mmCIF file of C-alpha atoms and ligand atoms in Angstrom:
data_model
loop_
_atom_site.group_PDB
_atom_site.id
_atom_site.type_symbol
_atom_site.label_atom_id
_atom_site.label_comp_id
_atom_site.label_asym_id
_atom_site.label_seq_id
_atom_site.Cartn_x
_atom_site.Cartn_y
_atom_site.Cartn_z
ATOM 1 C CA UNK A 27 -2.865 -6.518 24.109
ATOM 2 C CA UNK A 28 -4.563 -3.972 25.921
ATOM 3 C CA UNK A 29 -6.090 -0.967 25.397
ATOM 4 C CA UNK A 30 -8.624 0.558 23.317
ATOM 5 C CA UNK A 31 -6.451 0.172 20.047
ATOM 6 C CA UNK A 32 -4.737 -3.032 21.633
ATOM 7 C CA UNK A 33 -6.545 -5.194 18.751
ATOM 8 C CA UNK A 34 -4.792 -2.973 16.290
ATOM 9 C CA UNK A 35 -1.601 -3.285 16.793
ATOM 10 C CA UNK A 36 0.753 -5.511 14.987
ATOM 11 C CA UNK A 37 2.395 -8.362 16.852
ATOM 12 C CA UNK A 38 5.841 -7.230 16.509
ATOM 13 C CA UNK A 39 5.262 -4.163 18.966
ATOM 14 C CA UNK A 40 5.155 -6.553 21.904
ATOM 15 C CA UNK A 41 8.743 -7.507 20.880
ATOM 16 C CA UNK A 42 11.495 -5.937 23.006
ATOM 17 C CA UNK A 43 9.341 -3.788 24.563
ATOM 18 C CA UNK A 44 11.325 -1.830 27.062
ATOM 19 C CA UNK A 45 10.525 1.435 29.153
ATOM 20 C CA UNK A 46 14.232 1.098 30.115
ATOM 21 C CA UNK A 47 15.547 3.961 27.967
ATOM 22 C CA UNK A 48 12.729 6.426 28.244
ATOM 23 C CA UNK A 49 13.120 5.797 32.088
ATOM 24 C CA UNK A 50 16.792 6.863 31.780
ATOM 25 C CA UNK A 51 16.028 9.993 29.547
ATOM 26 C CA UNK A 52 13.130 11.220 31.587
ATOM 27 C CA UNK A 53 15.137 10.821 34.840
ATOM 28 C CA UNK A 54 17.854 13.160 33.337
ATOM 29 C CA UNK A 55 15.810 15.030 32.550
ATOM 30 C CA UNK A 56 13.710 15.814 35.393
ATOM 31 C CA UNK A 57 14.282 19.057 37.293
ATOM 32 C CA UNK A 58 16.399 19.395 39.942
ATOM 33 C CA UNK A 59 17.817 15.827 39.388
ATOM 34 C CA UNK A 60 21.668 15.429 38.688
ATOM 35 C CA UNK A 61 22.079 12.825 36.089
ATOM 36 C CA UNK A 62 24.832 10.340 35.843
ATOM 37 C CA UNK A 63 22.505 7.675 33.917
ATOM 38 C CA UNK A 64 22.338 8.424 30.103
ATOM 39 C CA UNK A 65 25.629 8.411 27.771
ATOM 40 C CA UNK A 66 24.684 12.491 27.531
ATOM 41 C CA UNK A 67 28.191 14.360 26.641
ATOM 42 C CA UNK A 68 29.102 16.699 28.798
ATOM 43 C CA UNK A 69 27.720 20.404 27.531
ATOM 44 C CA UNK A 70 31.335 21.567 26.913
ATOM 45 C CA UNK A 71 32.165 18.958 24.567
ATOM 46 C CA UNK A 72 30.118 20.314 21.687
ATOM 47 C CA UNK A 73 32.496 22.322 18.888
ATOM 48 C CA UNK A 74 29.689 25.588 19.081
ATOM 49 C CA UNK A 75 31.781 27.874 17.607
ATOM 50 C CA UNK A 76 32.926 25.860 14.583
ATOM 51 C CA UNK A 77 29.464 24.369 13.943
ATOM 52 C CA UNK A 78 28.210 27.898 14.142
ATOM 53 C CA UNK A 79 31.196 28.938 11.362
ATOM 54 C CA UNK A 80 30.534 25.942 9.472
ATOM 55 C CA UNK A 81 26.656 26.893 9.203
ATOM 56 C CA UNK A 82 27.184 30.242 8.171
ATOM 57 C CA UNK A 83 29.490 28.948 5.150
ATOM 58 C CA UNK A 84 27.109 26.514 4.197
ATOM 59 C CA UNK A 85 24.031 28.910 4.221
ATOM 60 C CA UNK A 86 26.136 31.641 2.488
ATOM 61 C CA UNK A 87 27.437 29.428 -0.176
ATOM 62 C CA UNK A 88 25.116 26.062 -0.828
ATOM 63 C CA UNK A 89 22.020 27.171 0.810
ATOM 64 C CA UNK A 90 19.547 25.937 -1.817
ATOM 65 C CA UNK A 91 21.224 22.213 -1.990
ATOM 66 C CA UNK A 92 21.867 22.181 1.648
ATOM 67 C CA UNK A 93 17.770 22.631 2.481
ATOM 68 C CA UNK A 94 16.583 20.580 -0.385
ATOM 69 C CA UNK A 95 16.151 16.890 -0.390
ATOM 70 C CA UNK A 96 18.983 14.947 -0.892
ATOM 71 C CA UNK A 97 20.132 10.942 -1.701
ATOM 72 C CA UNK A 98 19.004 8.284 0.723
ATOM 73 C CA UNK A 99 22.612 7.230 1.043
ATOM 74 C CA UNK A 100 23.755 10.326 1.730
ATOM 75 C CA UNK A 101 25.362 13.659 0.091
ATOM 76 C CA UNK A 102 29.078 12.493 -1.229
ATOM 77 C CA UNK A 103 31.061 15.027 0.041
ATOM 78 C CA UNK A 104 29.474 13.579 3.919
ATOM 79 C CA UNK A 105 29.958 9.591 2.463
ATOM 80 C CA UNK A 106 33.645 10.571 1.647
ATOM 81 C CA UNK A 107 34.661 12.009 4.478
ATOM 82 C CA UNK A 108 32.939 9.006 6.402
ATOM 83 C CA UNK A 109 35.223 6.789 3.774
ATOM 84 C CA UNK A 110 38.185 8.766 4.930
ATOM 85 C CA UNK A 111 37.447 8.154 8.753
ATOM 86 C CA UNK A 112 36.750 4.515 8.236
ATOM 87 C CA UNK A 113 40.279 3.693 6.138
ATOM 88 C CA UNK A 114 41.935 5.516 9.118
ATOM 89 C CA UNK A 115 40.652 3.086 11.579
ATOM 90 C CA UNK A 116 40.401 -0.115 9.676
ATOM 91 C CA UNK A 117 40.242 -1.195 5.876
ATOM 92 C CA UNK A 118 40.283 0.995 3.051
ATOM 93 C CA UNK A 119 36.251 1.830 1.779
ATOM 94 C CA UNK A 120 35.018 3.703 -1.053
ATOM 95 C CA UNK A 121 32.517 6.144 -0.312
ATOM 96 C CA UNK A 122 30.283 4.118 -2.386
ATOM 97 C CA UNK A 123 30.265 1.289 0.259
ATOM 98 C CA UNK A 124 29.290 4.152 2.764
ATOM 99 C CA UNK A 125 25.691 5.324 4.105
ATOM 100 C CA UNK A 126 24.770 8.165 6.032
ATOM 101 C CA UNK A 127 22.292 7.283 8.734
ATOM 102 C CA UNK A 128 20.214 9.578 11.153
ATOM 103 C CA UNK A 129 22.812 8.013 13.939
ATOM 104 C CA UNK A 130 23.658 4.851 14.431
ATOM 105 C CA UNK A 131 20.505 3.585 15.961
ATOM 106 C CA UNK A 132 19.449 3.952 13.123
ATOM 107 C CA UNK A 133 21.613 2.019 11.339
ATOM 108 C CA UNK A 134 21.188 -0.945 13.956
ATOM 109 C CA UNK A 135 17.574 -0.664 12.855
ATOM 110 C CA UNK A 136 18.124 -0.620 8.930
ATOM 111 C CA UNK A 137 20.223 -3.971 9.587
ATOM 112 C CA UNK A 138 17.527 -5.761 11.863
ATOM 113 C CA UNK A 139 14.899 -4.743 9.275
ATOM 114 C CA UNK A 140 17.092 -5.634 6.010
ATOM 115 C CA UNK A 141 18.417 -8.977 7.696
ATOM 116 C CA UNK A 142 16.387 -10.633 10.775
ATOM 117 C CA UNK A 143 13.687 -12.776 10.029
ATOM 118 C CA UNK A 144 11.647 -14.068 13.102
ATOM 119 C CA UNK A 145 13.332 -16.407 14.795
ATOM 120 C CA UNK A 146 16.826 -15.676 13.697
ATOM 121 C CA UNK A 147 19.584 -15.909 15.725
ATOM 122 C CA UNK A 148 21.619 -12.480 16.601
ATOM 123 C CA UNK A 149 24.747 -12.720 19.354
ATOM 124 C CA UNK A 150 25.900 -10.896 21.355
ATOM 125 C CA UNK A 151 27.794 -9.528 24.808
ATOM 126 C CA UNK A 152 25.644 -10.126 28.032
ATOM 127 C CA UNK A 153 25.257 -7.512 28.843
ATOM 128 C CA UNK A 154 24.748 -5.429 25.771
ATOM 129 C CA UNK A 155 23.549 -1.709 24.495
ATOM 130 C CA UNK A 156 19.850 -1.658 25.464
ATOM 131 C CA UNK A 157 18.854 -0.088 22.212
ATOM 132 C CA UNK A 158 20.715 -2.736 20.161
ATOM 133 C CA UNK A 159 18.767 -5.271 22.308
ATOM 134 C CA UNK A 160 15.359 -3.709 21.565
ATOM 135 C CA UNK A 161 16.174 -3.319 18.156
ATOM 136 C CA UNK A 162 17.725 -7.023 17.798
ATOM 137 C CA UNK A 163 14.123 -8.123 20.022
ATOM 138 C CA UNK A 164 11.686 -5.890 18.048
ATOM 139 C CA UNK A 165 12.452 -7.615 14.952
ATOM 140 C CA UNK A 166 11.777 -11.033 16.394
ATOM 141 C CA UNK A 167 15.277 -12.268 17.135
ATOM 142 C CA UNK A 168 16.510 -14.828 19.358
ATOM 143 C CA UNK A 169 19.230 -13.806 21.395
ATOM 144 C CA UNK A 170 22.301 -15.474 21.854
ATOM 145 C CA UNK A 171 23.942 -13.667 24.977
ATOM 146 C CA UNK A 172 27.615 -14.338 25.318
ATOM 147 C CA UNK A 173 29.762 -13.778 28.546
ATOM 148 C CA UNK A 174 32.377 -10.799 28.162
ATOM 149 C CA UNK A 175 35.187 -9.051 30.138
ATOM 150 C CA UNK A 176 37.491 -6.550 29.808
ATOM 151 C CA UNK A 177 39.093 -7.693 26.697
ATOM 152 C CA UNK A 178 35.208 -8.006 24.951
ATOM 153 C CA UNK A 179 33.332 -10.718 23.820
ATOM 154 C CA UNK A 180 34.476 -14.133 24.879
ATOM 155 C CA UNK A 181 34.900 -14.913 21.222
ATOM 156 C CA UNK A 182 36.236 -18.319 22.124
ATOM 157 C CA UNK A 183 32.630 -19.131 24.062
ATOM 158 C CA UNK A 184 31.084 -18.023 20.713
ATOM 159 C CA UNK A 185 33.164 -20.385 18.798
ATOM 160 C CA UNK A 186 32.309 -22.901 21.154
ATOM 161 C CA UNK A 187 28.454 -22.122 20.971
ATOM 162 C CA UNK A 188 29.095 -22.393 16.657
ATOM 163 C CA UNK A 189 30.684 -25.785 16.924
ATOM 164 C CA UNK A 190 27.788 -27.410 19.035
ATOM 165 C CA UNK A 191 25.522 -25.765 16.459
ATOM 166 C CA UNK A 192 24.554 -21.994 16.946
ATOM 167 C CA UNK A 193 23.728 -20.095 13.562
ATOM 168 C CA UNK A 194 23.553 -16.583 14.565
ATOM 169 C CA UNK A 195 23.195 -14.111 11.337
ATOM 170 C CA UNK A 196 24.863 -11.575 12.981
ATOM 171 C CA UNK A 197 26.979 -10.883 15.918
ATOM 172 C CA UNK A 198 26.856 -7.653 17.414
ATOM 173 C CA UNK A 199 30.149 -6.215 19.329
ATOM 174 C CA UNK A 200 30.899 -2.743 20.420
ATOM 175 C CA UNK A 201 34.662 -2.742 20.334
ATOM 176 C CA UNK A 202 36.156 -0.136 22.357
ATOM 177 C CA UNK A 203 34.691 0.784 25.645
ATOM 178 C CA UNK A 204 31.648 -1.182 25.692
ATOM 179 C CA UNK A 205 28.130 0.272 26.719
ATOM 180 C CA UNK A 206 27.852 -0.675 29.307
ATOM 181 C CA UNK A 207 30.772 -2.752 30.657
ATOM 182 C CA UNK A 208 33.799 -0.660 29.144
ATOM 183 C CA UNK A 209 35.682 -3.588 27.839
ATOM 184 C CA UNK A 210 37.634 -3.237 24.455
ATOM 185 C CA UNK A 211 37.606 -6.175 22.051
ATOM 186 C CA UNK A 212 41.672 -7.343 22.052
ATOM 187 C CA UNK A 213 43.246 -7.662 18.568
ATOM 188 C CA UNK A 214 43.372 -12.009 19.201
ATOM 189 C CA UNK A 215 39.847 -11.874 19.916
ATOM 190 C CA UNK A 216 38.910 -9.684 16.872
ATOM 191 C CA UNK A 217 41.051 -12.063 14.432
ATOM 192 C CA UNK A 218 38.969 -14.654 15.935
ATOM 193 C CA UNK A 219 35.800 -13.160 15.142
ATOM 194 C CA UNK A 220 36.601 -12.242 11.713
ATOM 195 C CA UNK A 221 37.932 -16.505 11.006
ATOM 196 C CA UNK A 222 34.602 -17.501 12.892
ATOM 197 C CA UNK A 223 32.475 -14.962 10.302
ATOM 198 C CA UNK A 224 34.020 -16.128 7.516
ATOM 199 C CA UNK A 225 34.131 -19.986 8.733
ATOM 200 C CA UNK A 226 30.333 -19.759 9.548
ATOM 201 C CA UNK A 227 29.411 -17.041 7.524
ATOM 202 C CA UNK A 228 27.598 -14.410 9.697
ATOM 203 C CA UNK A 229 27.791 -10.815 9.432
ATOM 204 C CA UNK A 230 29.834 -8.780 12.303
ATOM 205 C CA UNK A 231 28.644 -5.236 13.575
ATOM 206 C CA UNK A 232 30.403 -3.300 15.059
ATOM 207 C CA UNK A 233 29.286 -0.280 16.538
ATOM 208 C CA UNK A 234 31.639 2.029 17.866
ATOM 209 C CA UNK A 235 30.898 5.019 19.608
ATOM 210 C CA UNK A 236 33.549 5.336 21.909
ATOM 211 C CA UNK A 237 36.549 4.585 20.175
ATOM 212 C CA UNK A 238 37.509 7.813 19.751
ATOM 213 C CA UNK A 239 37.380 8.302 23.304
ATOM 214 C CA UNK A 240 40.230 6.531 24.568
ATOM 215 C CA UNK A 241 42.417 8.386 27.455
ATOM 216 C CA UNK A 242 45.753 6.650 26.553
ATOM 217 C CA UNK A 243 47.003 4.990 23.892
ATOM 218 C CA UNK A 244 44.637 4.536 20.704
ATOM 219 C CA UNK A 245 42.017 2.673 19.357
ATOM 220 C CA UNK A 246 42.352 -0.892 17.942
ATOM 221 C CA UNK A 247 41.983 -1.557 13.949
ATOM 222 C CA UNK A 248 38.873 -2.244 13.074
ATOM 223 C CA UNK A 249 38.151 -6.083 12.486
ATOM 224 C CA UNK A 250 37.298 -5.353 8.992
ATOM 225 C CA UNK A 251 40.758 -5.344 8.444
ATOM 226 C CA UNK A 252 40.698 -9.333 8.834
ATOM 227 C CA UNK A 253 37.194 -10.001 6.841
ATOM 228 C CA UNK A 254 35.169 -8.203 4.704
ATOM 229 C CA UNK A 255 31.843 -9.836 6.578
ATOM 230 C CA UNK A 256 31.792 -6.650 8.797
ATOM 231 C CA UNK A 257 29.607 -3.729 8.744
ATOM 232 C CA UNK A 258 30.576 -0.765 10.838
ATOM 233 C CA UNK A 259 28.425 1.657 12.846
ATOM 234 C CA UNK A 260 30.541 5.218 13.122
ATOM 235 C CA UNK A 261 28.282 7.171 15.700
ATOM 236 C CA UNK A 262 29.382 10.908 15.889
ATOM 237 C CA UNK A 263 26.852 11.488 18.574
ATOM 238 C CA UNK A 264 29.674 11.483 21.739
ATOM 239 C CA UNK A 265 32.309 12.926 19.693
ATOM 240 C CA UNK A 266 30.597 15.800 17.920
ATOM 241 C CA UNK A 267 26.954 16.300 19.100
ATOM 242 C CA UNK A 268 24.005 13.870 18.838
ATOM 243 C CA UNK A 269 21.348 16.199 18.059
ATOM 244 C CA UNK A 270 22.137 16.493 14.454
ATOM 245 C CA UNK A 271 21.862 13.141 14.105
ATOM 246 C CA UNK A 272 24.222 12.085 11.603
ATOM 247 C CA UNK A 273 26.545 9.066 11.552
ATOM 248 C CA UNK A 274 28.389 6.943 8.946
ATOM 249 C CA UNK A 275 27.827 2.724 8.248
ATOM 250 C CA UNK A 276 29.997 1.156 6.309
ATOM 251 C CA UNK A 277 28.968 -2.774 4.497
ATOM 252 C CA UNK A 278 30.227 -4.796 2.087
ATOM 253 C CA UNK A 279 28.969 -3.911 -1.671
ATOM 254 C CA UNK A 280 26.450 -6.637 -2.266
ATOM 255 C CA UNK A 281 24.450 -5.186 0.778
ATOM 256 C CA UNK A 282 24.966 -1.605 0.351
ATOM 257 C CA UNK A 283 21.279 -1.122 -2.200
ATOM 258 C CA UNK A 284 19.257 -3.354 0.350
ATOM 259 C CA UNK A 285 20.442 -1.187 3.352
ATOM 260 C CA UNK A 286 19.785 1.714 0.684
ATOM 261 C CA UNK A 287 16.404 0.657 -0.078
ATOM 262 C CA UNK A 288 15.495 0.365 3.931
ATOM 263 C CA UNK A 289 16.609 3.532 4.361
ATOM 264 C CA UNK A 290 14.689 4.892 2.139
ATOM 265 C CA UNK A 291 11.241 3.446 3.386
ATOM 266 C CA UNK A 292 12.199 4.292 6.469
ATOM 267 C CA UNK A 293 12.985 8.058 6.305
ATOM 268 C CA UNK A 294 14.095 9.124 2.858
ATOM 269 C CA UNK A 295 17.146 10.247 3.849
ATOM 270 C CA UNK A 296 19.509 11.770 6.836
ATOM 271 C CA UNK A 297 19.248 15.425 7.602
ATOM 272 C CA UNK A 298 20.473 17.479 4.841
ATOM 273 C CA UNK A 299 21.405 20.779 6.557
ATOM 274 C CA UNK A 300 23.318 18.460 8.823
ATOM 275 C CA UNK A 301 25.444 16.681 6.607
ATOM 276 C CA UNK A 302 26.532 19.849 4.549
ATOM 277 C CA UNK A 303 27.630 21.121 7.746
ATOM 278 C CA UNK A 304 29.480 18.328 9.442
ATOM 279 C CA UNK A 305 31.251 17.786 6.075
ATOM 280 C CA UNK A 306 32.172 21.504 6.111
ATOM 281 C CA UNK A 307 33.741 20.617 9.561
ATOM 282 C CA UNK A 308 35.507 17.736 8.312
ATOM 283 C CA UNK A 309 36.871 19.599 4.631
ATOM 284 C CA UNK A 310 39.286 21.168 7.339
ATOM 285 C CA UNK A 311 41.790 18.199 8.183
ATOM 286 C CA UNK A 312 42.973 19.945 11.234
ATOM 287 C CA UNK A 313 39.673 20.349 13.105
ATOM 288 C CA UNK A 314 39.087 16.394 14.031
ATOM 289 C CA UNK A 315 42.536 16.037 15.235
ATOM 290 C CA UNK A 316 42.364 18.726 17.821
ATOM 291 C CA UNK A 317 38.894 18.382 18.831
ATOM 292 C CA UNK A 318 39.601 14.810 19.902
ATOM 293 C CA UNK A 319 42.537 15.567 21.433
ATOM 294 C CA UNK A 320 40.559 18.139 23.690
ATOM 295 C CA UNK A 321 37.830 15.350 24.516
ATOM 296 C CA UNK A 322 40.140 12.744 25.503
ATOM 297 C CA UNK A 323 41.427 15.484 28.031
ATOM 298 C CA UNK A 324 38.194 16.829 29.491
ATOM 299 C CA UNK A 325 36.662 13.073 29.679
ATOM 300 C CA UNK A 326 39.919 11.784 30.947
ATOM 301 C CA UNK A 327 39.896 14.206 33.496
ATOM 302 C CA UNK A 328 36.238 14.001 34.580
ATOM 303 C CA UNK A 329 36.742 9.888 34.555
ATOM 304 C CA UNK A 330 39.707 10.114 37.270
ATOM 305 C CA UNK A 331 38.005 12.841 39.249
ATOM 306 C CA UNK A 332 35.104 10.881 39.085
ATOM 307 C CA UNK A 333 37.232 7.471 40.187
ATOM 308 C CA UNK A 334 38.679 9.814 43.482
ATOM 309 C CA UNK A 335 35.401 10.912 44.372
ATOM 310 C CA UNK A 336 33.558 7.143 44.434
ATOM 311 C CA UNK A 337 36.863 5.449 46.228
ATOM 312 C CA UNK A 338 36.623 7.933 48.922
ATOM 313 C CA UNK A 339 32.512 8.535 49.431
ATOM 314 C CA UNK A 340 31.068 5.155 48.192
ATOM 315 C CA UNK A 341 33.719 2.148 49.556
ATOM 316 C CA UNK A 342 30.671 -0.046 48.786
ATOM 317 C CA UNK A 343 31.075 0.271 45.042
ATOM 318 C CA UNK A 344 33.510 -1.850 43.029
ATOM 319 C CA UNK A 345 34.497 -1.018 39.689
ATOM 320 C CA UNK A 346 37.153 -0.718 36.962
ATOM 321 C CA UNK A 347 38.752 2.633 36.253
ATOM 322 C CA UNK A 348 37.607 3.357 32.505
ATOM 323 C CA UNK A 349 40.395 3.287 30.144
ATOM 324 C CA UNK A 350 38.126 5.247 27.635
ATOM 325 C CA UNK A 351 33.897 5.896 26.967
ATOM 326 C CA UNK A 352 31.530 7.893 29.568
ATOM 327 C CA UNK A 353 30.662 5.029 31.868
ATOM 328 C CA UNK A 354 31.714 3.552 34.874
ATOM 329 C CA UNK A 355 30.163 -0.317 35.271
ATOM 330 C CA UNK A 356 29.897 -1.098 38.636
ATOM 331 C CA UNK A 357 29.085 -4.027 41.292
ATOM 332 C CA UNK A 358 27.687 -2.716 44.525
ATOM 333 C CA UNK A 359 29.350 -4.523 46.940
ATOM 334 C CA UNK A 360 27.199 -4.953 50.120
ATOM 335 C CA UNK A 361 24.891 -8.105 51.459
ATOM 336 C CA UNK A 362 22.095 -5.784 51.837
ATOM 337 C CA UNK A 363 21.796 -3.313 49.135
ATOM 338 C CA UNK A 364 20.905 -4.344 45.461
ATOM 339 C CA UNK A 365 20.564 -1.717 42.624
ATOM 340 C CA UNK A 366 17.188 -1.606 41.901
ATOM 341 C CA UNK A 367 15.848 0.046 45.276
ATOM 342 C CA UNK A 368 19.249 1.982 45.106
ATOM 343 C CA UNK A 369 18.262 3.288 41.752
ATOM 344 C CA UNK A 370 14.765 4.376 43.472
ATOM 345 C CA UNK A 371 16.460 5.908 46.396
ATOM 346 C CA UNK A 372 18.822 8.096 44.107
ATOM 347 C CA UNK A 373 16.146 9.330 42.256
ATOM 348 C CA UNK A 374 14.678 10.585 45.762
ATOM 349 C CA UNK A 375 17.553 12.017 46.626
ATOM 350 C CA UNK A 376 17.952 13.662 43.529
ATOM 351 C CA UNK A 377 20.275 11.748 41.620
ATOM 352 C CA UNK A 378 19.850 9.557 38.343
ATOM 353 C CA UNK A 379 21.860 6.923 38.016
ATOM 354 C CA UNK A 380 21.028 3.170 35.600
ATOM 355 C CA UNK A 381 20.499 -0.433 37.459
ATOM 356 C CA UNK A 382 22.530 -2.554 35.656
ATOM 357 C CA UNK A 383 19.149 -5.186 35.062
ATOM 358 C CA UNK A 384 17.849 -3.732 31.799
ATOM 359 C CA UNK A 385 21.452 -4.067 29.862
ATOM 360 C CA UNK A 386 21.810 -8.085 31.024
ATOM 361 C CA UNK A 387 19.816 -10.406 29.048
ATOM 362 C CA UNK A 388 20.511 -13.512 30.983
ATOM 363 C CA UNK A 389 23.590 -12.600 33.575
ATOM 364 C CA UNK A 390 22.187 -11.399 37.098
ATOM 365 C CA UNK A 391 22.241 -7.439 36.883
ATOM 366 C CA UNK A 392 20.725 -7.035 40.455
ATOM 367 C CA UNK A 393 23.765 -5.608 42.210
ATOM 368 C CA UNK A 394 25.144 -3.746 38.878
ATOM 369 C CA UNK A 395 24.913 -0.543 37.669
ATOM 370 C CA UNK A 396 25.917 2.229 35.385
ATOM 371 C CA UNK A 397 27.127 5.628 36.073
ATOM 372 C CA UNK A 398 27.910 8.496 33.428
ATOM 373 C CA UNK A 399 30.943 10.720 34.360
ATOM 374 C CA UNK A 400 30.361 12.522 31.259
ATOM 375 C CA UNK A 401 27.717 15.176 32.113
ATOM 376 C CA UNK A 402 28.001 16.732 35.331
ATOM 377 C CA UNK A 403 30.727 19.317 36.280
ATOM 378 C CA UNK A 404 33.014 19.144 39.535
ATOM 379 C CA UNK A 405 30.571 20.473 41.635
ATOM 380 C CA UNK A 406 27.608 18.930 40.060
ATOM 381 C CA UNK A 407 29.610 15.806 40.424
ATOM 382 C CA UNK A 408 30.248 15.980 44.214
ATOM 383 C CA UNK A 409 26.627 16.571 45.157
ATOM 384 C CA UNK A 410 25.722 13.851 43.434
ATOM 385 C CA UNK A 411 28.260 11.511 44.854
ATOM 386 C CA UNK A 412 27.211 13.250 48.133
ATOM 387 C CA UNK A 413 23.370 11.960 47.058
ATOM 388 C CA UNK A 414 24.371 8.874 46.187
ATOM 389 C CA UNK A 415 26.011 8.111 49.721
ATOM 390 C CA UNK A 416 22.868 9.437 51.430
ATOM 391 C CA UNK A 417 20.525 7.088 49.244
ATOM 392 C CA UNK A 418 22.846 4.461 49.539
ATOM 393 C CA UNK A 419 22.346 4.666 53.420
ATOM 394 C CA UNK A 420 18.739 4.842 53.394
ATOM 395 C CA UNK A 421 18.338 1.986 50.927
ATOM 396 C CA UNK A 422 20.375 -0.400 53.782
ATOM 397 C CA UNK A 423 18.276 1.137 56.586
ATOM 398 C CA UNK A 424 14.893 0.058 54.538
ATOM 399 C CA UNK A 425 16.374 -3.610 54.725
ATOM 400 C CA UNK A 426 16.525 -3.550 58.690
HETATM 401 C C1 PLP B 27 26.536 1.206 21.960
HETATM 402 C C2 PLP B 27 25.657 2.174 21.410
HETATM 403 N N1 PLP B 27 25.328 2.501 19.942
HETATM 404 C C3 PLP B 27 24.573 3.249 19.771
HETATM 405 C C4 PLP B 27 24.077 4.513 20.247
HETATM 406 C C5 PLP B 27 23.550 5.522 19.514
HETATM 407 O O1 PLP B 27 23.888 6.135 18.890
HETATM 408 P P1 PLP B 27 23.706 7.594 17.869
HETATM 409 O O2 PLP B 27 23.351 8.608 18.969
HETATM 410 O O3 PLP B 27 24.134 7.793 16.951
HETATM 411 O O4 PLP B 27 22.003 6.841 17.164
HETATM 412 C C6 PLP B 27 24.772 4.667 21.634
HETATM 413 C C7 PLP B 27 23.930 5.866 22.327
HETATM 414 O O5 PLP B 27 24.032 5.579 23.642
HETATM 415 C C8 PLP B 27 25.662 3.230 22.358
HETATM 416 O O6 PLP B 27 26.073 3.637 23.496
#
């Protein structure tokens, strides 16, 4: 521990320390930089007019309640709305089994703080979402990284690891359009995972911000149709907006009270006004289906256009075309260039990408990188890809 206050810091502040997320966000916000880095929703994806109308309604009809403290578990209307959504995409859930959290990131933190003791095992895909890796590491977890492919986590490998003695408390999955790999956990693997949870007593954490963003076809039912040992994190950040910090969490009966107690000690409650506004939007049953249909077209078109551009301008990059979500997960297919120097060169040219290594736990991420197609408009995207092409040539020249 270094610095003036080093001796005062709790030991856990050294665990899971990563500047990768702040580096990505800082790069995305730097003046003049075109960002293909963060999972930042497209500016025209936000339902601004509907949010304005809902805010107006809330302030004219329920201002006092909407500006007041509210229960730690969330306001009734929002818990009911989350329960309805959960039931549409998985097992039926009563509103009593819902907590409204300040984003799914807080859901992850509540789970880690409620369930993980130093040395407990958490199994997860390798690579995995950086924010989850950081939370679990900071809670003192030992990570059990598992291989992952187009059909999501290799649950057969988990089964083998369990058979030879691994005992994770939590198994963390991103079931649709995984961040960063884009994988979708297949129905067969969901069934197997639920069976293993029953047999070995662990909990499955399904973190699903991207399930509503399938470009063709629908989403698969949650693992909770096969087992009640499933906790669902239902972010609204990629489908409505991240700024309100309102998300849903569903958990089995026996865990809700403990999670609410942790939530209370963390921030008392989630933003009341945001909950009222979103509950007002959800009260119109036609709103969400129409809004999500628009987003699927918006992002599907962006993904196809970006794939075309990447193939045309960056032949040294290989990738599977995304089936949903916000990202391309790519391999740099050139013996001379790896993703970290490319990232540095790209930033110098004015385009931000994310090198693969920070997502990887044991895997070699040195040739991998993540590109978001979500944020930029068509002209910016063309320019961003052109800058990336220049950055690649310069990174290659650096090696000679
Ligand atoms: C897999 C995953 N989980 C959680 C989050 C954070 O979601 P929220 O904004 O609801 O906290 C993200 C954001 O990128 C994500 O990709």
